[in-house]
């Protein structure tokens, strides 16, 4: 296994990131997203759920929390320069890699014309959050059928839509031998700001994000950088 | 990977064991359960199915077999000193890690106030029994939502129930680098007796359990003990 | 891990191969099938889907493509000497390892009296095609219940049917440490012809199969043979 | 609408009765069954569920109640002269007219070679028990596909099985214009005995069945008989 | 069929109303609810969905609409004197009478100790809205199991909960021979105010409710009153 | 109930017919379709299934039968002057009024801009074919959500698509008080030819259709015409 840096993404022009909840993208790969946006990459962000059970006390209603989190997502997306965000409205805490979710995601591969996918590693045995596994599984499973014209052919009637044309897949949130380490120190303030935009989750701002800073620093150490985000290349065909 | 003995469980006070069938707990980790009970740990045993296709000939009716196996489970539990047994009534041989099963298990995490979970390793590629994988998957997937107040909030209305408070997870029935080896020789007679209580499965008593004794001895050899049970620590957050 | 050659299959007398699509068997293990048939092994081929989204353009109707692919399957089976083919009619591109699929496959284990199963490795993290994973998962999950008389007992009423009697399981299409490498050079023309029979998929004949020849040659290099197919032994009980 | 008596059933030779719970057949049409058996009709009784939530207190386990009710069913069947009883094992209180239930029932139409079906009226708006509606719906919906060779063709491999050959359908448990009234006074003691065999449901014997006697008497009044059971002819094609 | 007035409800002490969307209760039976509350009846209101596709243009987000409608529901409930409102969070426009919905509703029968149920007539062939049929079907189907201790027994662990004790069922929104006509003219201003509280649905206030006033007047004519609401008694056992 | 003739359809400009199988439209309402096409109405034909179990012997493969029936459908459509046919590919003999089927049908309401729907009466208690009931139910249930912008909003991205704009609904295949009787004698040869185009179903041509001719003549008698087709107006809002 050869380790790479951000040059692993040099062919990326249109990137789709499939996550489970608002704030997944920002905390896991917000730095690398910011770097790619600077280089002119169009980034499309997909959250499978509204993140509407993400509360420490049970008094807020789920729709009220959803409204808040949709607004936080938009604010963070503006900071990172994301082209467009999508929310698939699936149930938080009960995301399932169903055929319906697969079709929703395949539709966005076809709609965005993305050439590259980032998503959760569905095979990482250390993944404790079932929604993360489900999001990654559905995103991976949508890769191949999205390229076939007889799969959900009604989707192909939309204007400007084309067959799926993903060429590269990378997993994040994995310790299964990550092989891309991106030094994100140059954009760390941007990453932090985008994360802090999710005030419902990080009520004390940067102080609520110490765990992330530690994780990013640990990963940085492996390449001698102040902080880093990591990915795993997946061979697709 | 550092190997540990029974001290791996020193912080355990309330343990929940999620298995698929009556006799799983007894044969796989009955010895360690007995040791922890001696130390004062409260142990809660959950079987997802009634084990009611567990017959060598097809003449017994499924409900009749279920009645037998529920009684055997109670008898074995008394021998091991288990606090309480639960049976979730899911279909034997067709257990699925559904959202419903996840909710049933999460409810028991909340009800028992368990701090520690033991269950099947759902990621072990050598696991041939689909029910084992399903039980482990659902038990792991219930871990995180059980701690969130907006997940199945109606459960939180029961008296004496609290949010899930699991802090430690261990997998059993795995060869994916187990890292806890517990010498169970001091309680082997108890383990054997609890297994033999499942007469419908082991009609010739100890003679039907030679395979288990061999397995326990093999594991013992790795730590220089007569017999051992093994576990794998899972990092949760 | 000890590597073996075709002697790994010396005890095989009745082999069932569970694949997802017409042409999977031929391209992945058609050579070894041909060798075993020469030795007198009865081979039963199961495709879970009709392969009816396998088209590069969307103008052909799915039933028309299905008719073509069923015919191609029969033609290839005659070339390889396969005893019988089965198609389970599940949806192509949307195969799910459901309880229904498991029961369909278990029925064929019981019907064919197969002693050996070959199928996709459902645990290989590099498996990009979701149908392949689903086929392998359902085939593996059918192994154990097919042997139990109270599992889907109505199946056992068919004439000539018996309890499942599989004794050996091998995975194909995996890079998770394959441990059987079969030199197929003696039957390569037969393998090629059987693949080419799938004209709808390989419209330019052998020229459409360069990728397969390369793969087979690469595998051959590991054992110093011109070309090889590989398998992974699975311990079952 | 022309009203008929037992001559409505003069062409019946093989009758299948699809009910939801043990004791449905006995209380609703046990008298007419007894009369037909006297005439030489072969009667096959199907209960979709085990009736295992049929208890007034929650202390008995469901499998224990199921065992009791299966035995009661056999005892009542012997009294009535029923040829064979079947229990489909679906969940009591949660019976759903699923495709799986339809297939289970269609299989029995094919297996028994029944010419006549009796079942619950699924369209009776006064039917408060959801299991009754589900049983009737599935039984009716199985009528047509059971006659088609490409519907669940694997069923047709069983020995002695044939395509469905139902020719007549009658609904019971309906006030939607019943048009068959059968005077059952000659066999009332037999009906009563068969009902009382369900001791778990009618713990005080005949005293627990006053409601049924009243209902049978009311129906009898409409034809000037001491007691009667009623049916509705359904036109099928 | 004998027609009745409000005396049809004289035995009601605790009433549960199961509807599909916020504003169903208010527009269909808000007047009769107000009259019963005046008489001291405790009224519990259940909406199965959030009503969050109830918008004429597609620019509002579903969670934002849900938040609005929950608030409107509370405001209307205060006006009518409703004891407690519940929202089951099922999908608007896609409500299905699933076993899960049945269990959610049965739990509320048990929780509220209601003696009387009002819900949509699931058998009215003129019911064009599928959510209305689904709500009525699930509510009716929950009636019987809610009274059985072995149905979803975990619900019975909640404090203050008891077995379902519904004794009377009435359908609304039906032209299948309604037999209860309640003169609501004395409380019409209250009904109107409660309806107008649903501003998202009736943006022009009373002017948006002309259809309802006409309907109420038409029904009034049948009993010689200015306006009326109608119900159908269902015989249950 | 006032009876009408073809003037009941005078406002129809764009008609969508939702049936279950190829040949349903032709045999049930092919005459009236022909009359409306003559008047300039655009007719869109939807079959939910491929009709691929419609065979008297089990030797033909389902895909082969599907290919035949799709071709027969096109041939019949040309004879009747139908604008466009759609086949939804759902399973024959196992059609279910699922949310997915509802969405497929709603999409076609939106796509065709139909103002009028004809479909099976899902509430007719004499409907023995479960697929017919399912088709009618799903078609009716799609009526209302198809008009709401937040229902399946991704459909509204297709070019030329608009919100559902159905204004009239009629049921066919019902004896529940049909109130439209259309004299079809002027176009009976066309109807017959379109039916005969389904050679796989009516192998002896007109001789296989005596049942239909009788039925059409019976209906004609009620209005003093040689033959007629009948419909039932449904009030929608």
PDB file of C-alpha atoms in Angstrom, chain E:
ATOM      1  CA  UNK E   1     -81.631   1.856  11.608  1.00  0.00           C
ATOM      2  CA  UNK E   2     -82.662   4.210  14.346  1.00  0.00           C
ATOM      3  CA  UNK E   3     -81.215   7.720  14.234  1.00  0.00           C
ATOM      4  CA  UNK E   4     -79.851   9.285  17.395  1.00  0.00           C
ATOM      5  CA  UNK E   5     -78.550  12.648  18.548  1.00  0.00           C
ATOM      6  CA  UNK E   6     -75.829  13.484  21.050  1.00  0.00           C
ATOM      7  CA  UNK E   7     -77.415  11.083  23.560  1.00  0.00           C
ATOM      8  CA  UNK E   8     -75.634   8.378  21.546  1.00  0.00           C
ATOM      9  CA  UNK E   9     -72.560   9.453  23.477  1.00  0.00           C
ATOM     10  CA  UNK E  10     -74.098   9.591  26.940  1.00  0.00           C
ATOM     11  CA  UNK E  11     -71.939   6.801  28.324  1.00  0.00           C
ATOM     12  CA  UNK E  12     -68.705   8.338  27.024  1.00  0.00           C
ATOM     13  CA  UNK E  13     -66.269   9.453  29.706  1.00  0.00           C
ATOM     14  CA  UNK E  14     -62.913   9.108  28.031  1.00  0.00           C
ATOM     15  CA  UNK E  15     -62.872   9.575  24.259  1.00  0.00           C
ATOM     16  CA  UNK E  16     -59.981   8.921  21.884  1.00  0.00           C
ATOM     17  CA  UNK E  17     -60.150  10.346  18.364  1.00  0.00           C
ATOM     18  CA  UNK E  18     -57.808   8.802  15.793  1.00  0.00           C
ATOM     19  CA  UNK E  19     -57.318  10.967  12.724  1.00  0.00           C
ATOM     20  CA  UNK E  20     -54.742  11.153   9.975  1.00  0.00           C
ATOM     21  CA  UNK E  21     -53.735  14.824   9.819  1.00  0.00           C
ATOM     22  CA  UNK E  22     -53.836  17.944  11.940  1.00  0.00           C
ATOM     23  CA  UNK E  23     -57.215  19.627  11.203  1.00  0.00           C
ATOM     24  CA  UNK E  24     -59.122  16.343  10.562  1.00  0.00           C
ATOM     25  CA  UNK E  25     -60.611  16.285  14.060  1.00  0.00           C
ATOM     26  CA  UNK E  26     -61.465  19.975  14.029  1.00  0.00           C
ATOM     27  CA  UNK E  27     -63.229  20.041  10.655  1.00  0.00           C
ATOM     28  CA  UNK E  28     -64.976  16.688  10.923  1.00  0.00           C
ATOM     29  CA  UNK E  29     -66.078  16.478  14.540  1.00  0.00           C
ATOM     30  CA  UNK E  30     -64.804  19.571  16.329  1.00  0.00           C
ATOM     31  CA  UNK E  31     -68.316  20.642  17.290  1.00  0.00           C
ATOM     32  CA  UNK E  32     -69.246  17.378  18.955  1.00  0.00           C
ATOM     33  CA  UNK E  33     -65.899  17.300  20.720  1.00  0.00           C
ATOM     34  CA  UNK E  34     -66.618  20.762  22.123  1.00  0.00           C
ATOM     35  CA  UNK E  35     -70.035  19.633  23.351  1.00  0.00           C
ATOM     36  CA  UNK E  36     -68.624  16.564  25.064  1.00  0.00           C
ATOM     37  CA  UNK E  37     -65.827  18.543  26.699  1.00  0.00           C
ATOM     38  CA  UNK E  38     -68.496  20.877  28.113  1.00  0.00           C
ATOM     39  CA  UNK E  39     -70.124  17.811  29.621  1.00  0.00           C
ATOM     40  CA  UNK E  40     -66.829  16.819  31.268  1.00  0.00           C
ATOM     41  CA  UNK E  41     -65.610  14.152  28.869  1.00  0.00           C
ATOM     42  CA  UNK E  42     -61.808  13.790  28.637  1.00  0.00           C
ATOM     43  CA  UNK E  43     -60.819  13.883  24.985  1.00  0.00           C
ATOM     44  CA  UNK E  44     -57.540  12.529  23.600  1.00  0.00           C
ATOM     45  CA  UNK E  45     -56.566  13.456  20.045  1.00  0.00           C
ATOM     46  CA  UNK E  46     -54.269  11.297  17.917  1.00  0.00           C
ATOM     47  CA  UNK E  47     -52.927  12.352  14.527  1.00  0.00           C
ATOM     48  CA  UNK E  48     -51.081   9.602  12.691  1.00  0.00           C
ATOM     49  CA  UNK E  49     -49.062  11.953  10.480  1.00  0.00           C
ATOM     50  CA  UNK E  50     -47.504  15.375  10.799  1.00  0.00           C
ATOM     51  CA  UNK E  51     -49.496  16.603   7.818  1.00  0.00           C
ATOM     52  CA  UNK E  52     -46.230  17.821   6.389  1.00  0.00           C
ATOM     53  CA  UNK E  53     -47.020  17.535   2.700  1.00  0.00           C
ATOM     54  CA  UNK E  54     -50.072  19.732   3.170  1.00  0.00           C
ATOM     55  CA  UNK E  55     -48.844  22.694   1.142  1.00  0.00           C
ATOM     56  CA  UNK E  56     -49.948  24.237  -2.125  1.00  0.00           C
ATOM     57  CA  UNK E  57     -46.458  25.103  -3.197  1.00  0.00           C
ATOM     58  CA  UNK E  58     -43.372  23.002  -2.882  1.00  0.00           C
ATOM     59  CA  UNK E  59     -40.977  25.604  -1.498  1.00  0.00           C
ATOM     60  CA  UNK E  60     -41.527  25.064   2.214  1.00  0.00           C
ATOM     61  CA  UNK E  61     -39.482  22.234   3.745  1.00  0.00           C
ATOM     62  CA  UNK E  62     -41.398  19.351   5.242  1.00  0.00           C
ATOM     63  CA  UNK E  63     -39.944  19.745   8.743  1.00  0.00           C
ATOM     64  CA  UNK E  64     -40.771  23.464   8.750  1.00  0.00           C
ATOM     65  CA  UNK E  65     -44.367  22.708   7.818  1.00  0.00           C
ATOM     66  CA  UNK E  66     -44.484  20.015  10.498  1.00  0.00           C
ATOM     67  CA  UNK E  67     -43.374  22.464  13.167  1.00  0.00           C
ATOM     68  CA  UNK E  68     -46.098  24.896  12.111  1.00  0.00           C
ATOM     69  CA  UNK E  69     -48.768  22.218  12.111  1.00  0.00           C
ATOM     70  CA  UNK E  70     -47.820  20.855  15.525  1.00  0.00           C
ATOM     71  CA  UNK E  71     -48.200  24.366  16.928  1.00  0.00           C
ATOM     72  CA  UNK E  72     -51.535  24.860  15.164  1.00  0.00           C
ATOM     73  CA  UNK E  73     -52.730  21.548  16.606  1.00  0.00           C
ATOM     74  CA  UNK E  74     -51.913  22.630  20.133  1.00  0.00           C
ATOM     75  CA  UNK E  75     -53.662  25.957  19.651  1.00  0.00           C
ATOM     76  CA  UNK E  76     -56.813  24.310  18.323  1.00  0.00           C
ATOM     77  CA  UNK E  77     -56.738  21.735  21.126  1.00  0.00           C
ATOM     78  CA  UNK E  78     -56.692  24.478  23.733  1.00  0.00           C
ATOM     79  CA  UNK E  79     -59.739  26.062  22.116  1.00  0.00           C
ATOM     80  CA  UNK E  80     -61.657  22.800  22.127  1.00  0.00           C
ATOM     81  CA  UNK E  81     -60.556  21.784  25.608  1.00  0.00           C
ATOM     82  CA  UNK E  82     -58.808  18.622  24.499  1.00  0.00           C
ATOM     83  CA  UNK E  83     -56.955  16.876  27.306  1.00  0.00           C
ATOM     84  CA  UNK E  84     -53.909  15.745  25.360  1.00  0.00           C
ATOM     85  CA  UNK E  85     -52.726  15.503  21.766  1.00  0.00           C
ATOM     86  CA  UNK E  86     -50.476  12.823  20.292  1.00  0.00           C
ATOM     87  CA  UNK E  87     -48.697  12.733  16.941  1.00  0.00           C
ATOM     88  CA  UNK E  88     -47.416   9.384  15.706  1.00  0.00           C
ATOM     89  CA  UNK E  89     -44.985  10.820  13.170  1.00  0.00           C
ATOM     90  CA  UNK E  90     -45.968   8.527  10.301  1.00  0.00           C
ATOM     91  CA  UNK E  91     -45.395   9.757   6.718  1.00  0.00           C
ATOM     92  CA  UNK E  92     -48.045  12.105   5.334  1.00  0.00           C
ATOM     93  CA  UNK E  93     -49.539  10.996   2.028  1.00  0.00           C
ATOM     94  CA  UNK E  94     -48.084   7.544   2.580  1.00  0.00           C
ATOM     95  CA  UNK E  95     -49.815   6.367   5.730  1.00  0.00           C
ATOM     96  CA  UNK E  96     -50.109   2.597   5.817  1.00  0.00           C
ATOM     97  CA  UNK E  97     -52.202   0.524   8.224  1.00  0.00           C
ATOM     98  CA  UNK E  98     -49.106  -1.401   9.252  1.00  0.00           C
ATOM     99  CA  UNK E  99     -48.661  -3.572  12.314  1.00  0.00           C
ATOM    100  CA  UNK E 100     -46.419  -0.841  13.688  1.00  0.00           C
ATOM    101  CA  UNK E 101     -49.128   1.798  13.390  1.00  0.00           C
ATOM    102  CA  UNK E 102     -51.616  -0.611  14.957  1.00  0.00           C
ATOM    103  CA  UNK E 103     -49.284  -1.089  17.910  1.00  0.00           C
ATOM    104  CA  UNK E 104     -48.752   2.651  18.308  1.00  0.00           C
ATOM    105  CA  UNK E 105     -52.499   3.200  18.453  1.00  0.00           C
ATOM    106  CA  UNK E 106     -53.165   0.210  20.740  1.00  0.00           C
ATOM    107  CA  UNK E 107     -50.600   1.656  23.124  1.00  0.00           C
ATOM    108  CA  UNK E 108     -52.612   4.869  23.323  1.00  0.00           C
ATOM    109  CA  UNK E 109     -55.857   2.974  23.938  1.00  0.00           C
ATOM    110  CA  UNK E 110     -54.084   1.347  26.838  1.00  0.00           C
ATOM    111  CA  UNK E 111     -52.436   4.544  27.996  1.00  0.00           C
ATOM    112  CA  UNK E 112     -55.490   6.799  27.941  1.00  0.00           C
ATOM    113  CA  UNK E 113     -57.951   4.255  29.272  1.00  0.00           C
ATOM    114  CA  UNK E 114     -60.412   5.513  26.678  1.00  0.00           C
ATOM    115  CA  UNK E 115     -63.849   3.904  26.669  1.00  0.00           C
ATOM    116  CA  UNK E 116     -64.852   5.230  23.240  1.00  0.00           C
ATOM    117  CA  UNK E 117     -63.130   5.511  19.859  1.00  0.00           C
ATOM    118  CA  UNK E 118     -63.966   7.814  16.979  1.00  0.00           C
ATOM    119  CA  UNK E 119     -62.132   7.346  13.723  1.00  0.00           C
ATOM    120  CA  UNK E 120     -62.455   7.367   9.930  1.00  0.00           C
ATOM    121  CA  UNK E 121     -64.697   4.754   8.353  1.00  0.00           C
ATOM    122  CA  UNK E 122     -62.163   2.495   6.626  1.00  0.00           C
ATOM    123  CA  UNK E 123     -64.884   0.754   4.642  1.00  0.00           C
ATOM    124  CA  UNK E 124     -66.481   3.829   3.063  1.00  0.00           C
ATOM    125  CA  UNK E 125     -65.970   3.328  -0.659  1.00  0.00           C
ATOM    126  CA  UNK E 126     -66.174   7.071  -1.224  1.00  0.00           C
ATOM    127  CA  UNK E 127     -63.084   7.773   0.841  1.00  0.00           C
ATOM    128  CA  UNK E 128     -60.647   9.175  -1.666  1.00  0.00           C
ATOM    129  CA  UNK E 129     -57.809   9.998   0.733  1.00  0.00           C
ATOM    130  CA  UNK E 130     -55.704   6.892   1.377  1.00  0.00           C
ATOM    131  CA  UNK E 131     -54.390   8.288   4.668  1.00  0.00           C
ATOM    132  CA  UNK E 132     -57.927   8.523   6.012  1.00  0.00           C
ATOM    133  CA  UNK E 133     -58.639   4.898   5.193  1.00  0.00           C
ATOM    134  CA  UNK E 134     -55.347   3.795   6.692  1.00  0.00           C
ATOM    135  CA  UNK E 135     -55.924   5.707   9.928  1.00  0.00           C
ATOM    136  CA  UNK E 136     -59.406   4.254  10.342  1.00  0.00           C
ATOM    137  CA  UNK E 137     -58.261   0.744   9.497  1.00  0.00           C
ATOM    138  CA  UNK E 138     -55.385   0.767  11.949  1.00  0.00           C
ATOM    139  CA  UNK E 139     -57.552   2.296  14.669  1.00  0.00           C
ATOM    140  CA  UNK E 140     -60.224  -0.363  14.208  1.00  0.00           C
ATOM    141  CA  UNK E 141     -57.689  -3.170  13.979  1.00  0.00           C
ATOM    142  CA  UNK E 142     -56.055  -2.026  17.218  1.00  0.00           C
ATOM    143  CA  UNK E 143     -59.339  -2.303  19.101  1.00  0.00           C
ATOM    144  CA  UNK E 144     -59.326  -6.019  19.727  1.00  0.00           C
ATOM    145  CA  UNK E 145     -55.658  -6.803  20.366  1.00  0.00           C
ATOM    146  CA  UNK E 146     -55.370  -3.822  22.732  1.00  0.00           C
ATOM    147  CA  UNK E 147     -57.569  -5.804  25.115  1.00  0.00           C
ATOM    148  CA  UNK E 148     -55.414  -8.925  25.094  1.00  0.00           C
ATOM    149  CA  UNK E 149     -52.582  -9.181  27.628  1.00  0.00           C
ATOM    150  CA  UNK E 150     -50.286 -11.192  25.337  1.00  0.00           C
ATOM    151  CA  UNK E 151     -50.441  -8.592  22.548  1.00  0.00           C
ATOM    152  CA  UNK E 152     -47.339  -6.380  22.716  1.00  0.00           C
ATOM    153  CA  UNK E 153     -46.980  -7.159  26.405  1.00  0.00           C
ATOM    154  CA  UNK E 154     -44.037  -4.794  26.879  1.00  0.00           C
ATOM    155  CA  UNK E 155     -46.492  -1.887  26.609  1.00  0.00           C
ATOM    156  CA  UNK E 156     -48.163  -3.071  29.765  1.00  0.00           C
ATOM    157  CA  UNK E 157     -45.073  -2.254  31.804  1.00  0.00           C
ATOM    158  CA  UNK E 158     -45.640   1.481  31.598  1.00  0.00           C
ATOM    159  CA  UNK E 159     -46.847   3.167  34.786  1.00  0.00           C
ATOM    160  CA  UNK E 160     -50.549   3.850  34.925  1.00  0.00           C
ATOM    161  CA  UNK E 161     -51.186   1.844  31.785  1.00  0.00           C
ATOM    162  CA  UNK E 162     -53.921  -0.763  31.686  1.00  0.00           C
ATOM    163  CA  UNK E 163     -55.358  -3.225  29.183  1.00  0.00           C
ATOM    164  CA  UNK E 164     -57.378  -1.561  26.466  1.00  0.00           C
ATOM    165  CA  UNK E 165     -60.922  -0.981  27.680  1.00  0.00           C
ATOM    166  CA  UNK E 166     -62.689   0.498  24.660  1.00  0.00           C
ATOM    167  CA  UNK E 167     -66.365  -0.345  24.660  1.00  0.00           C
ATOM    168  CA  UNK E 168     -67.780   1.755  21.878  1.00  0.00           C
ATOM    169  CA  UNK E 169     -66.610   2.565  18.348  1.00  0.00           C
ATOM    170  CA  UNK E 170     -68.009   5.211  16.019  1.00  0.00           C
ATOM    171  CA  UNK E 171     -66.914   6.038  12.495  1.00  0.00           C
ATOM    172  CA  UNK E 172     -66.933   9.527  11.024  1.00  0.00           C
ATOM    173  CA  UNK E 173     -66.397  10.811   7.498  1.00  0.00           C
ATOM    174  CA  UNK E 174     -68.766   8.320   5.952  1.00  0.00           C
ATOM    175  CA  UNK E 175     -71.942   8.275   3.921  1.00  0.00           C
ATOM    176  CA  UNK E 176     -72.501   4.599   4.725  1.00  0.00           C
ATOM    177  CA  UNK E 177     -75.741   5.177   6.626  1.00  0.00           C
ATOM    178  CA  UNK E 178     -74.635   7.483   9.426  1.00  0.00           C
ATOM    179  CA  UNK E 179     -76.951   7.009  12.364  1.00  0.00           C
ATOM    180  CA  UNK E 180     -75.873   9.679  14.822  1.00  0.00           C
ATOM    181  CA  UNK E 181     -76.581  13.334  13.970  1.00  0.00           C
ATOM    182  CA  UNK E 182     -75.374  15.910  16.484  1.00  0.00           C
ATOM    183  CA  UNK E 183     -76.694  19.454  16.377  1.00  0.00           C
ATOM    184  CA  UNK E 184     -73.583  21.568  16.844  1.00  0.00           C
ATOM    185  CA  UNK E 185     -75.038  25.013  16.337  1.00  0.00           C
ATOM    186  CA  UNK E 186     -74.490  25.998  19.976  1.00  0.00           C
ATOM    187  CA  UNK E 187     -70.728  25.565  19.644  1.00  0.00           C
ATOM    188  CA  UNK E 188     -70.215  26.481  16.015  1.00  0.00           C
ATOM    189  CA  UNK E 189     -68.094  29.546  16.794  1.00  0.00           C
ATOM    190  CA  UNK E 190     -65.760  27.339  18.807  1.00  0.00           C
ATOM    191  CA  UNK E 191     -65.535  24.797  15.993  1.00  0.00           C
ATOM    192  CA  UNK E 192     -64.795  27.545  13.506  1.00  0.00           C
ATOM    193  CA  UNK E 193     -62.117  29.082  15.699  1.00  0.00           C
ATOM    194  CA  UNK E 194     -60.407  25.733  16.179  1.00  0.00           C
ATOM    195  CA  UNK E 195     -60.391  25.169  12.431  1.00  0.00           C
ATOM    196  CA  UNK E 196     -59.095  28.652  11.700  1.00  0.00           C
ATOM    197  CA  UNK E 197     -56.213  27.968  14.075  1.00  0.00           C
ATOM    198  CA  UNK E 198     -54.873  25.786  11.249  1.00  0.00           C
ATOM    199  CA  UNK E 199     -53.796  28.892   9.360  1.00  0.00           C
ATOM    200  CA  UNK E 200     -51.347  26.968   7.151  1.00  0.00           C
ATOM    201  CA  UNK E 201     -54.313  25.118   5.673  1.00  0.00           C
ATOM    202  CA  UNK E 202     -56.965  27.864   5.726  1.00  0.00           C
ATOM    203  CA  UNK E 203     -54.980  30.994   4.958  1.00  0.00           C
ATOM    204  CA  UNK E 204     -58.070  33.117   4.440  1.00  0.00           C
ATOM    205  CA  UNK E 205     -59.683  32.060   7.698  1.00  0.00           C
ATOM    206  CA  UNK E 206     -63.426  31.483   7.588  1.00  0.00           C
ATOM    207  CA  UNK E 207     -63.431  32.136   3.846  1.00  0.00           C
ATOM    208  CA  UNK E 208     -61.292  29.034   3.372  1.00  0.00           C
ATOM    209  CA  UNK E 209     -63.866  26.978   5.244  1.00  0.00           C
ATOM    210  CA  UNK E 210     -66.990  27.576   3.202  1.00  0.00           C
ATOM    211  CA  UNK E 211     -66.930  23.950   2.043  1.00  0.00           C
ATOM    212  CA  UNK E 212     -67.104  22.798   5.662  1.00  0.00           C
ATOM    213  CA  UNK E 213     -69.926  25.114   6.572  1.00  0.00           C
ATOM    214  CA  UNK E 214     -71.919  23.880   3.600  1.00  0.00           C
ATOM    215  CA  UNK E 215     -71.323  20.293   4.559  1.00  0.00           C
ATOM    216  CA  UNK E 216     -72.308  20.897   8.171  1.00  0.00           C
ATOM    217  CA  UNK E 217     -75.455  22.720   7.026  1.00  0.00           C
ATOM    218  CA  UNK E 218     -76.436  19.922   4.669  1.00  0.00           C
ATOM    219  CA  UNK E 219     -76.159  17.458   7.494  1.00  0.00           C
ATOM    220  CA  UNK E 220     -78.127  19.761   9.735  1.00  0.00           C
ATOM    221  CA  UNK E 221     -81.008  19.737   7.267  1.00  0.00           C
ATOM    222  CA  UNK E 222     -81.508  16.049   7.798  1.00  0.00           C
ATOM    223  CA  UNK E 223     -82.449  16.686  11.417  1.00  0.00           C
ATOM    224  CA  UNK E 224     -83.880  20.155  11.045  1.00  0.00           C
ATOM    225  CA  UNK E 225     -80.944  21.877  12.730  1.00  0.00           C
ATOM    226  CA  UNK E 226     -78.759  24.690  11.416  1.00  0.00           C
ATOM    227  CA  UNK E 227     -75.722  22.439  11.275  1.00  0.00           C
ATOM    228  CA  UNK E 228     -74.714  18.985  12.379  1.00  0.00           C
ATOM    229  CA  UNK E 229     -71.933  16.431  12.501  1.00  0.00           C
ATOM    230  CA  UNK E 230     -72.608  12.766  11.803  1.00  0.00           C
ATOM    231  CA  UNK E 231     -71.322   9.405  12.984  1.00  0.00           C
ATOM    232  CA  UNK E 232     -71.957   5.724  12.467  1.00  0.00           C
ATOM    233  CA  UNK E 233     -72.257   3.282  15.383  1.00  0.00           C
ATOM    234  CA  UNK E 234     -70.154   0.148  15.015  1.00  0.00           C
ATOM    235  CA  UNK E 235     -71.104  -2.978  16.864  1.00  0.00           C
ATOM    236  CA  UNK E 236     -68.077  -4.390  18.621  1.00  0.00           C
ATOM    237  CA  UNK E 237     -67.584  -7.380  20.852  1.00  0.00           C
TER     238      UNK E 237
END
